[in-house]
mmCIF file of C-alpha atoms in Angstrom:
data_model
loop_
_atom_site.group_PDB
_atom_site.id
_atom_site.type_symbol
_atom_site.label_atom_id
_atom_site.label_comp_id
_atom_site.label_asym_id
_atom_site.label_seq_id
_atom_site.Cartn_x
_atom_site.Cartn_y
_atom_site.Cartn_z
ATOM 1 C CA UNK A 1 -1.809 -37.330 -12.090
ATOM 2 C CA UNK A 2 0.494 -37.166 -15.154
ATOM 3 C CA UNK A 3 3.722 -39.995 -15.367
ATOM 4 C CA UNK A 4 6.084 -37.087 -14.731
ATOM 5 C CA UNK A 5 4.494 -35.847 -11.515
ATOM 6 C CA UNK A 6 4.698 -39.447 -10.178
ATOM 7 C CA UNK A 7 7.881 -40.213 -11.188
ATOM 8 C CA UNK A 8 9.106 -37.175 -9.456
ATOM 9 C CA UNK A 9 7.297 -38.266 -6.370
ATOM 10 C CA UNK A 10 8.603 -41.465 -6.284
ATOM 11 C CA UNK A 11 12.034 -39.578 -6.440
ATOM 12 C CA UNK A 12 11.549 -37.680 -3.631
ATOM 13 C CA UNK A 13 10.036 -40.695 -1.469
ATOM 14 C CA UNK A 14 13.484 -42.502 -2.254
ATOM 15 C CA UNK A 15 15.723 -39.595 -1.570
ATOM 16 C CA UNK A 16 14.560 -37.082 0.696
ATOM 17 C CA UNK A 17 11.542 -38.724 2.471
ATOM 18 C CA UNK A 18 11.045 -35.382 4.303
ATOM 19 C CA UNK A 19 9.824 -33.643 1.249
ATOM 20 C CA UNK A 20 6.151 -35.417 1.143
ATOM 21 C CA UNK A 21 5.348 -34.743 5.156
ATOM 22 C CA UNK A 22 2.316 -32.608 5.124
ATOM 23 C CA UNK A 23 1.437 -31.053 8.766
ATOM 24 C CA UNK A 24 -1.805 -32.469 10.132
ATOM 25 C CA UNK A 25 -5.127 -30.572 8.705
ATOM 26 C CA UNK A 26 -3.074 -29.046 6.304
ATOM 27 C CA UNK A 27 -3.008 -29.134 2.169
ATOM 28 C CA UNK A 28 -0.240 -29.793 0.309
ATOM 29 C CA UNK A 29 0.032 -29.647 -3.393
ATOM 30 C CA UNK A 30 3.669 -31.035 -5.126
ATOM 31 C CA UNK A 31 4.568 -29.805 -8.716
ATOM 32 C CA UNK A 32 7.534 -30.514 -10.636
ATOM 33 C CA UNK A 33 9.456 -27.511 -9.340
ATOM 34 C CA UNK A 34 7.148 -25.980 -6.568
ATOM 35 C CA UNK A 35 5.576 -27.514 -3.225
ATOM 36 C CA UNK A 36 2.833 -25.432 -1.853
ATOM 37 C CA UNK A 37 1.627 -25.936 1.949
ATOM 38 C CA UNK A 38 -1.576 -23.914 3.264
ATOM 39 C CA UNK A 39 -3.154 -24.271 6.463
ATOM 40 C CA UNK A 40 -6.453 -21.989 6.670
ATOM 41 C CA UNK A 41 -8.463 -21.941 9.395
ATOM 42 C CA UNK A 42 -7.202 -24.770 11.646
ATOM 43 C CA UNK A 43 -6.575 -25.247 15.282
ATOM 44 C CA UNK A 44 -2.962 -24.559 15.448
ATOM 45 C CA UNK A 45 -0.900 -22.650 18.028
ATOM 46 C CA UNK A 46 2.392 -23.636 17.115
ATOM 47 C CA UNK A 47 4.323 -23.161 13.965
ATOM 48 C CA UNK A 48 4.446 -26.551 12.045
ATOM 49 C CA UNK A 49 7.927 -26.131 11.317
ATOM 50 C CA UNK A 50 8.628 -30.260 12.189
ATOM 51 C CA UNK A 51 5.589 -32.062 9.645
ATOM 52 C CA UNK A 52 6.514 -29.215 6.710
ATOM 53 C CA UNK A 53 8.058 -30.238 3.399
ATOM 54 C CA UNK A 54 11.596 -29.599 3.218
ATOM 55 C CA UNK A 55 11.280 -28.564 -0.489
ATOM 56 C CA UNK A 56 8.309 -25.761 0.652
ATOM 57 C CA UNK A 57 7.961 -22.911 -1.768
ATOM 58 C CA UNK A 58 5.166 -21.050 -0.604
ATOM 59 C CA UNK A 59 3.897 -21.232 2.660
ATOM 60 C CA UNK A 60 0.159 -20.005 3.487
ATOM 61 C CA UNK A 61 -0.662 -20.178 7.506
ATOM 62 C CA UNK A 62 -3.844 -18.283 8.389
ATOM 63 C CA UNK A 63 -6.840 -17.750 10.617
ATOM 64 C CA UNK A 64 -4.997 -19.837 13.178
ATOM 65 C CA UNK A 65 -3.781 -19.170 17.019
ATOM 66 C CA UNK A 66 0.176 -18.913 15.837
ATOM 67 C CA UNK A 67 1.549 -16.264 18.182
ATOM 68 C CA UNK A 68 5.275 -16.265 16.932
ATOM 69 C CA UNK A 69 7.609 -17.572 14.596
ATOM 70 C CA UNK A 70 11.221 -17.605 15.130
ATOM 71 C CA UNK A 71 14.295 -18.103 12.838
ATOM 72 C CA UNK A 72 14.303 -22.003 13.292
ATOM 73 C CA UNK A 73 10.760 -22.456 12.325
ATOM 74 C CA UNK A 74 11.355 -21.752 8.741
ATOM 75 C CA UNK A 75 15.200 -23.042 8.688
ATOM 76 C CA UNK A 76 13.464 -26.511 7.492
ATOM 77 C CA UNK A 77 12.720 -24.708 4.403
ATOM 78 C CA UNK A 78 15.311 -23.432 2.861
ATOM 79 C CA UNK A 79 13.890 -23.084 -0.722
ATOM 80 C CA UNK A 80 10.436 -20.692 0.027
ATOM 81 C CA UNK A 81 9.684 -17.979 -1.887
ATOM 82 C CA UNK A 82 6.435 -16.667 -0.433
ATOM 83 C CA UNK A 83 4.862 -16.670 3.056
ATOM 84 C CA UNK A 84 1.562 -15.867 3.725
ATOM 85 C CA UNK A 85 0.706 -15.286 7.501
ATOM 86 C CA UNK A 86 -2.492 -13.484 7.248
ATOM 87 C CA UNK A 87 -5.300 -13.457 10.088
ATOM 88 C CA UNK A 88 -3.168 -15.341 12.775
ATOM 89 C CA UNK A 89 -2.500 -13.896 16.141
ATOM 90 C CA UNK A 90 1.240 -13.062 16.158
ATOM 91 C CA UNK A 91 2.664 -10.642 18.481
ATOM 92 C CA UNK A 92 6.225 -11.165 17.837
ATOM 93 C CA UNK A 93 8.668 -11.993 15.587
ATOM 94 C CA UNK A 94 12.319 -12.609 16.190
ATOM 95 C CA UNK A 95 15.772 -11.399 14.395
ATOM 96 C CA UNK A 96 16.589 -14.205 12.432
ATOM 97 C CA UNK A 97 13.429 -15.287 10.727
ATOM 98 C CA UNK A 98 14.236 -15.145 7.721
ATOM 99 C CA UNK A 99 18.026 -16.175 8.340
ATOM 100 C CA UNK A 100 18.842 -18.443 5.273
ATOM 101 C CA UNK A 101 16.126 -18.185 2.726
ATOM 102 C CA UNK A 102 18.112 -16.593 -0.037
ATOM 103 C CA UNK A 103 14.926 -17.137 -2.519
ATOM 104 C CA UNK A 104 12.082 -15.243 -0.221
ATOM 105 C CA UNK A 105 10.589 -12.765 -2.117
ATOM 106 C CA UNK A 106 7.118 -12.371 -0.512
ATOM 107 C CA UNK A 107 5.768 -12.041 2.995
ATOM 108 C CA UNK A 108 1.943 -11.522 4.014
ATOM 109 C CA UNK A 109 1.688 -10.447 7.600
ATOM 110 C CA UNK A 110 -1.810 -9.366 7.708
ATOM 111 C CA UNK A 111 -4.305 -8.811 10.208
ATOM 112 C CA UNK A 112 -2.183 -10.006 13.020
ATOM 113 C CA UNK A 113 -1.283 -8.244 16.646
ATOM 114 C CA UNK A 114 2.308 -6.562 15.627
ATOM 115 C CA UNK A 115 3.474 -3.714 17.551
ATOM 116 C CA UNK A 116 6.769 -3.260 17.182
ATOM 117 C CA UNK A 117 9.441 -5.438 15.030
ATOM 118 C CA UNK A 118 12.791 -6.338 15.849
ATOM 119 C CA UNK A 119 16.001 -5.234 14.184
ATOM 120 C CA UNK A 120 17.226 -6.447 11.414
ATOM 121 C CA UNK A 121 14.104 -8.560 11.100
ATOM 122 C CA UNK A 122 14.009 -8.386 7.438
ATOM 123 C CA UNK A 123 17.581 -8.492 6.441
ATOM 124 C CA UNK A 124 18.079 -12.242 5.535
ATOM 125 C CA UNK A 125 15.812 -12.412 2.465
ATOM 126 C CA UNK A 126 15.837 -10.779 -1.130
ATOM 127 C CA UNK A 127 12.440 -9.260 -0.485
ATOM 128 C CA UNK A 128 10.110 -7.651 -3.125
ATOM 129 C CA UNK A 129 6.646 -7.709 -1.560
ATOM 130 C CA UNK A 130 5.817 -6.863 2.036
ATOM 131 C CA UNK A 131 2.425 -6.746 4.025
ATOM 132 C CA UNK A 132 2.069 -5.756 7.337
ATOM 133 C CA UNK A 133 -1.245 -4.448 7.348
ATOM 134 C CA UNK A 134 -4.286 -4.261 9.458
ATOM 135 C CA UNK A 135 -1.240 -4.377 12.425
ATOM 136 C CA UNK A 136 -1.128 -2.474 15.799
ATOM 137 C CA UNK A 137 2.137 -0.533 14.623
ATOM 138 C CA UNK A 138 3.229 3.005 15.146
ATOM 139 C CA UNK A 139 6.360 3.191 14.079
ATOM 140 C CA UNK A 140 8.743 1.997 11.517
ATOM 141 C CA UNK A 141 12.434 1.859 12.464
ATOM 142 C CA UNK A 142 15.262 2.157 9.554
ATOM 143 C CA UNK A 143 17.133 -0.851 10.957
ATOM 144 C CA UNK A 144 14.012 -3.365 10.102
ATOM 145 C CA UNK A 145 15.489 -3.068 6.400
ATOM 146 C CA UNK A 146 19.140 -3.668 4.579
ATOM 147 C CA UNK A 147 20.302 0.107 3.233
ATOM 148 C CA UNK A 148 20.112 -1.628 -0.124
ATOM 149 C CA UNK A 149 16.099 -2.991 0.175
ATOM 150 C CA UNK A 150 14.987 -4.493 -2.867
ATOM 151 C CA UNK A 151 11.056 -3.589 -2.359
ATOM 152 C CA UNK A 152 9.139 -2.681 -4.493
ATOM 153 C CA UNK A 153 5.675 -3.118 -2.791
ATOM 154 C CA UNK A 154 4.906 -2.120 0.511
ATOM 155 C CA UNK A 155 1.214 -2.327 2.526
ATOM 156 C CA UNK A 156 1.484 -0.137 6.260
ATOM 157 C CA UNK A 157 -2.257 0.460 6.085
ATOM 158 C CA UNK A 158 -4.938 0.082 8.788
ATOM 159 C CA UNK A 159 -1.940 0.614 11.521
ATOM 160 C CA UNK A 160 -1.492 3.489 13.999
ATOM 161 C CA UNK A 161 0.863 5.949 12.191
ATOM 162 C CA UNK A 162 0.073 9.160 13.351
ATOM 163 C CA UNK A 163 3.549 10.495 11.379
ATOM 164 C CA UNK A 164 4.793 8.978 7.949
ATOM 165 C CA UNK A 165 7.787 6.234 8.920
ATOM 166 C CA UNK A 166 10.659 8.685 7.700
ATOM 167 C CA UNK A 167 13.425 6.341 8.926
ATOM 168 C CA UNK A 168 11.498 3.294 6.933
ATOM 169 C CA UNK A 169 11.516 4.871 3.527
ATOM 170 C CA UNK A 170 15.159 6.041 3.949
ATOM 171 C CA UNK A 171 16.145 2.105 2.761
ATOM 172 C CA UNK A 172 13.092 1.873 0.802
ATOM 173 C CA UNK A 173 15.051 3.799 -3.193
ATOM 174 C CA UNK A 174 13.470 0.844 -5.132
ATOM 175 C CA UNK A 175 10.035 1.135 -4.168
ATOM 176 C CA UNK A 176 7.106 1.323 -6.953
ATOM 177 C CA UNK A 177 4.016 1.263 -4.472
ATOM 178 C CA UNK A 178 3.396 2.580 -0.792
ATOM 179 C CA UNK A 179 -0.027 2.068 1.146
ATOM 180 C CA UNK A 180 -0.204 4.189 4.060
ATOM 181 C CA UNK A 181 -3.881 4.454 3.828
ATOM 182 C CA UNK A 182 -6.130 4.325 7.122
ATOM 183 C CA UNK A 183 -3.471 5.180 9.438
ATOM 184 C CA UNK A 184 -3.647 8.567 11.569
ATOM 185 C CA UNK A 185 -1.388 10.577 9.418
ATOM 186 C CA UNK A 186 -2.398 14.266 10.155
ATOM 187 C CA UNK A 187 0.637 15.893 8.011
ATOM 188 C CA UNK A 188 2.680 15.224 4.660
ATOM 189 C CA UNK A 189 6.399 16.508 5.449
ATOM 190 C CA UNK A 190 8.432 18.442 3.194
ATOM 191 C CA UNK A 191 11.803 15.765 2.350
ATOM 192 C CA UNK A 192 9.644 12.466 3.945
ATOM 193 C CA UNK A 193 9.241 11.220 0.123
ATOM 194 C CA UNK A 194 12.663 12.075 -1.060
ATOM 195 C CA UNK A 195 14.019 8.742 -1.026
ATOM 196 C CA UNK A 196 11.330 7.343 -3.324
ATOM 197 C CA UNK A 197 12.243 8.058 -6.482
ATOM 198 C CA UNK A 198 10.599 5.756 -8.603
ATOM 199 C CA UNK A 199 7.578 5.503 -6.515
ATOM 200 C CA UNK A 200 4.725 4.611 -8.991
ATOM 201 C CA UNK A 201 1.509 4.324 -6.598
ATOM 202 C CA UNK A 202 0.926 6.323 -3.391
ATOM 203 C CA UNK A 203 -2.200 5.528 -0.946
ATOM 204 C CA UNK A 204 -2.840 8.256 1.492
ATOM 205 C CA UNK A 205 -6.967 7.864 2.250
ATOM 206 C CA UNK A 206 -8.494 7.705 5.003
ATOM 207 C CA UNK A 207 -6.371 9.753 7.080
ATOM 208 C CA UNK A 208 -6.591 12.563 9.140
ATOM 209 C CA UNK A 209 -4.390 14.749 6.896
ATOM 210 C CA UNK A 210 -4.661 18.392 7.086
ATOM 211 C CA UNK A 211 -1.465 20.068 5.800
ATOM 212 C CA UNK A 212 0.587 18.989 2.479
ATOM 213 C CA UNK A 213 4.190 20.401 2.222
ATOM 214 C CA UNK A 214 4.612 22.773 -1.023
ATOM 215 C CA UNK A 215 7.714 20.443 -1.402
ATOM 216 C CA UNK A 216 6.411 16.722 -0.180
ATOM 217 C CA UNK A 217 6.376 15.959 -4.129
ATOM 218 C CA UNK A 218 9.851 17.427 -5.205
ATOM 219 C CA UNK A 219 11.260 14.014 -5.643
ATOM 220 C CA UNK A 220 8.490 11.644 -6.668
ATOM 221 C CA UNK A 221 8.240 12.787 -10.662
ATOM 222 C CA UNK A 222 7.360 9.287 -11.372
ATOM 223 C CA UNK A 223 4.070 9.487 -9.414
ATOM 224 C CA UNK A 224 0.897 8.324 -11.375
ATOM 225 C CA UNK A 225 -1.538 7.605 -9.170
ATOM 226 C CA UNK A 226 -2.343 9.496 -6.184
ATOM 227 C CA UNK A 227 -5.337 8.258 -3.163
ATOM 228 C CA UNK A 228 -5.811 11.598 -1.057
ATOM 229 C CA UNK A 229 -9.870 11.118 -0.923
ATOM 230 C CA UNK A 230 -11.529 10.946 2.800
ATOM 231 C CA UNK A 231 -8.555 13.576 4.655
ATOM 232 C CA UNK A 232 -9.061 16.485 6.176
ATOM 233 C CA UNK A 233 -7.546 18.937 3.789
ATOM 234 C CA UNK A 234 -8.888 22.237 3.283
ATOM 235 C CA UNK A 235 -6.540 23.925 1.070
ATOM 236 C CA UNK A 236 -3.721 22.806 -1.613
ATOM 237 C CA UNK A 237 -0.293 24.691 -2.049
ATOM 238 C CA UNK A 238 -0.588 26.046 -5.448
ATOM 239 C CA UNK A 239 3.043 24.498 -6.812
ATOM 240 C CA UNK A 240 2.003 20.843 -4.842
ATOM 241 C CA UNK A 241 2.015 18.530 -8.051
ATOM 242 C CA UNK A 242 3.888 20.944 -10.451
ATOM 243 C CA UNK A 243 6.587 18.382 -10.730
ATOM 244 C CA UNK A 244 4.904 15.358 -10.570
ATOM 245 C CA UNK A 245 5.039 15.053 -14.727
ATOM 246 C CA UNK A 246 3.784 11.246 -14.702
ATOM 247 C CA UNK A 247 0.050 11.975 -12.406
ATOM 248 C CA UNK A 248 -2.780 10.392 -14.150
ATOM 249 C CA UNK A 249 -5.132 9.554 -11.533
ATOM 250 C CA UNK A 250 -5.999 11.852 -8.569
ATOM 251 C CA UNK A 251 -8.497 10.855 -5.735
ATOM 252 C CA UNK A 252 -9.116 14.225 -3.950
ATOM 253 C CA UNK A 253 -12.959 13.592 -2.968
ATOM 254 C CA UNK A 254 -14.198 13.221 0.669
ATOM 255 C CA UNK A 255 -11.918 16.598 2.184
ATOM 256 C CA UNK A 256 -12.494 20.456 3.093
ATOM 257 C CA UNK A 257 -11.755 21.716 -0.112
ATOM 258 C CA UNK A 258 -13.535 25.197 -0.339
ATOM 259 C CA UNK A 259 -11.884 25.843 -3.538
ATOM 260 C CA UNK A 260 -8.343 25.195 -5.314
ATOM 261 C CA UNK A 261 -5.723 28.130 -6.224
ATOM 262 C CA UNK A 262 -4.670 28.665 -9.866
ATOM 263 C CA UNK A 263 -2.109 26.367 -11.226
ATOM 264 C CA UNK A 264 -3.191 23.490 -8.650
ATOM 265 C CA UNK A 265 -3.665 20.615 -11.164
ATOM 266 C CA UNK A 266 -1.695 19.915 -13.535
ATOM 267 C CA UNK A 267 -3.094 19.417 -17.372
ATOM 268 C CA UNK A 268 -1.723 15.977 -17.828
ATOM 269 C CA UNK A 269 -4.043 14.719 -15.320
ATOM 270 C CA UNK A 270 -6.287 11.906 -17.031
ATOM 271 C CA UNK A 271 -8.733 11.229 -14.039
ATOM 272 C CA UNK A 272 -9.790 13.648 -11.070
ATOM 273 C CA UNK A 273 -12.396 13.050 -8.531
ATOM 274 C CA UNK A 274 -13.349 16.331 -6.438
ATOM 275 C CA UNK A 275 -16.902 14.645 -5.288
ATOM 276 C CA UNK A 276 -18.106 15.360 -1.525
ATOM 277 C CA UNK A 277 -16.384 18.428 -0.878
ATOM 278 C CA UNK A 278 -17.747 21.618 0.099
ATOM 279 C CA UNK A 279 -17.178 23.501 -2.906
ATOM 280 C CA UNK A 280 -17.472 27.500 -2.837
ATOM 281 C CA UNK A 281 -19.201 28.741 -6.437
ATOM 282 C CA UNK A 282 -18.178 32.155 -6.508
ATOM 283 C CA UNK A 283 -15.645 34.238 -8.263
ATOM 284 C CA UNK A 284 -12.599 32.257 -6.480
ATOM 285 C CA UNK A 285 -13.459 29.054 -7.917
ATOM 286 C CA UNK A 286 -12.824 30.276 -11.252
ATOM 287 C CA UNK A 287 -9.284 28.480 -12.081
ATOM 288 C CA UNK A 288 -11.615 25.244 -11.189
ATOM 289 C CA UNK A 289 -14.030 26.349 -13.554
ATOM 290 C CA UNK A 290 -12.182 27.056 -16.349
ATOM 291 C CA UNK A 291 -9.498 23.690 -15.397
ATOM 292 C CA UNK A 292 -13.223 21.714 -15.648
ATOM 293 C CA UNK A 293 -14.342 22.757 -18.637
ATOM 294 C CA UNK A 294 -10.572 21.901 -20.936
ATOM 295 C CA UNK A 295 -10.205 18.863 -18.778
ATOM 296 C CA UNK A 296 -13.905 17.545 -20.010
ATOM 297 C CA UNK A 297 -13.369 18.581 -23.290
ATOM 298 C CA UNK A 298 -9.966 16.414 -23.580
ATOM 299 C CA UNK A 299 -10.726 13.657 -21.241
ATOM 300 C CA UNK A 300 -14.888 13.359 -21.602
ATOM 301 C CA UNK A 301 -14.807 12.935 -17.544
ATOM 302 C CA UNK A 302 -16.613 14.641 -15.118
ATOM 303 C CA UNK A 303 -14.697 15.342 -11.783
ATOM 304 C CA UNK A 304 -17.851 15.282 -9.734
ATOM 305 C CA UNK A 305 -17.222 18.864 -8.458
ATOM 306 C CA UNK A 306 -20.513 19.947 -7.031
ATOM 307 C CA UNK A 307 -21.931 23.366 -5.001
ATOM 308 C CA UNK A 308 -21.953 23.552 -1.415
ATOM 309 C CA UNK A 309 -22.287 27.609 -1.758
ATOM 310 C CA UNK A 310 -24.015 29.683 -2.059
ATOM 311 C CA UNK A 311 -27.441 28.089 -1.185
ATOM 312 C CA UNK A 312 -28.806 29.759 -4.278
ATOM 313 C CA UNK A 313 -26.405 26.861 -6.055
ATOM 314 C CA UNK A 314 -26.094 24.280 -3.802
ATOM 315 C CA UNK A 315 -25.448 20.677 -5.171
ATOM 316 C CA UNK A 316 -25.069 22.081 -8.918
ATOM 317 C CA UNK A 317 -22.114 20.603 -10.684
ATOM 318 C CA UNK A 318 -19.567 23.343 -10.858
ATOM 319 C CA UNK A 319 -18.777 22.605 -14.680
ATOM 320 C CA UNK A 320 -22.675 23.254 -15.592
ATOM 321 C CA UNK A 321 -22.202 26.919 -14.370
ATOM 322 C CA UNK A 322 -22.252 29.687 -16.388
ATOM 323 C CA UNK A 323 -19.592 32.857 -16.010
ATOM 324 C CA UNK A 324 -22.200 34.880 -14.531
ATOM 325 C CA UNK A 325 -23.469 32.419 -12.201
ATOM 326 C CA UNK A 326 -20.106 32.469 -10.592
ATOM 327 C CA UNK A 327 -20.028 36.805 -10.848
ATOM 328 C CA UNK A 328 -17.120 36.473 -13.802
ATOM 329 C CA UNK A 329 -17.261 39.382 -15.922
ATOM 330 C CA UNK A 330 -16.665 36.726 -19.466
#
């Protein structure tokens, strides 16, 4: 331990003896301008809030028996600016949490027994990053969020959405990334995305999706990467992506596609994965043919595209085809 870091140990010893407590079991590791408390895998069934550092910045409570945490649990620490609450068993979660921690940028609420969140419940704090996956939620009210959210990352995966949170991503204009991946989503709304405007990174797998809206893209022109792989989606609307300018990685593998219609994918696509669908190699898949065979010649990637029909062709890769093989008069 360097002179500085004791010095400014011995400081805080002599005036604020409350900023060396560490809670029983738990680590605690001071810096210069940081204090970092975890508590992994511990018995604990009560929030700590008494035995914490008052000069806290990041908070990591997991794998414990916590089953709530209310707004004067964390008003002991004033200055945190990430809290990690992964793997614990809350169920609830009150108002004011977060009342008072102007510097909060990060919460982790993973793998814990949410179903519902109160009002207002994350109004108090400047928030950037937000997990609440691997939850028992099903719906996402507007009022959780200030109109004027500052995130910018947000997990909702392994819940039990069975429609995309419209109300949520009303508040959510500043958001780069959106996980909404093994939920129970069976349709993509026309409008639902509007709001997201300079949405970077959408994750839509392992759903039950079945129907896109022409229009559920209008708005997202920003868009690079795109998870649609293990739905249920037998068909594309032709104009889906046509204004999604920015796409450069599209994961469309694990659906019903049969075949896609002309105009479907758009040229400035740098990586597409088609793999494990039941592809159709007949006249119809033609556009996909011909869309292959540029997009390997600019990109040197294969797609993964490969024959379900006819049984004559049956687990050939569509882009080793020839004109004929498909009936196209070349």
């Amino acid at each position: 331990m360097n002179v500085r870091c004791l010095f400014t140990i011995a400081l805080l010893v002599y005036c604020c003896p409350g900023a060396i407590s560490c809670p029983e079991r738990c680590k605690c590791y001071f810096g210069q301008d940081s204090t970092e408390v975890i508590c992994h895998n511990i018995s604990m069934s009560v929030f700590p809030a008494q035995s914490l550092p008052s000069n806290t910045t990041r908070l990591t409570i997991q794998y414990t028996d916590i089953t709530t945490i209310t707004g004067k649990d964390l008003q002991s620490i004033p200055l945190l600016r990430e809290l990690h609450l992964s793997n614990n068993k809350l169920q609830n979660l009150s108002s004011d949490m977060l009342m008072g921690l102007s510097q909060l940028h990060t919460i982790d609420l993973t793998g814990n027994q949410l179903r519902d969140l109160p009002s207002r419940v994350f109004y108090h704090a400047p928030l950037d990053s937000l997990a609440l996956k691997n939850n028992l939620l099903s719906r996402a009210s507007a009022d959780w969020l200030p109109g004027d959210s500052n995130l910018t990352w947000i997990d909702l995966s392994g819940n039990h959405f069975q429609k995309v949170p419209a109300g949520l991503l009303q508040n959510l204009g500043s958001l780069v990334t959106l996980d909404l991946s093994l939920n129970k989503l069976e349709e993509l709304p026309a409008a639902v995305l509007d709001p997201l405007v300079l949405m970077e990174r959408l994750a839509l797998q392992n759903n039950k999706l079945r129907v896109i809206d022409p229009m559920a893209f209008n708005t997202t022109s920003s868009l690079s990467y795109l998870f649609l792989q293990d739905n249920r989606l037998e068909k594309l609307p032709p104009s889906l992506f046509r204004r999604v300018k920015e796409l450069r990685y599209l994961d469309l593998s694990g659906n019903q596609l049969r075949s896609l219609p002309d105009g479907a994918l758009d040229p400035s696509v740098v990586f597409v994965d088609l793999a494990l669908n039941p592809w159709n190699c007949d006249a119809k898949a033609a556009y996909l043919w011909r869309w292959q065979k540029r997009y390997a010649e600019v990109h040197q990637e294969d797609t993964k595209a490969a024959c379900t029909l006819p049984a004559a062709l049956k687990g050939r890769p569509l882009a080793s085809l020839s004109g004929e093989e498909l009936g196209l008069k070349e």
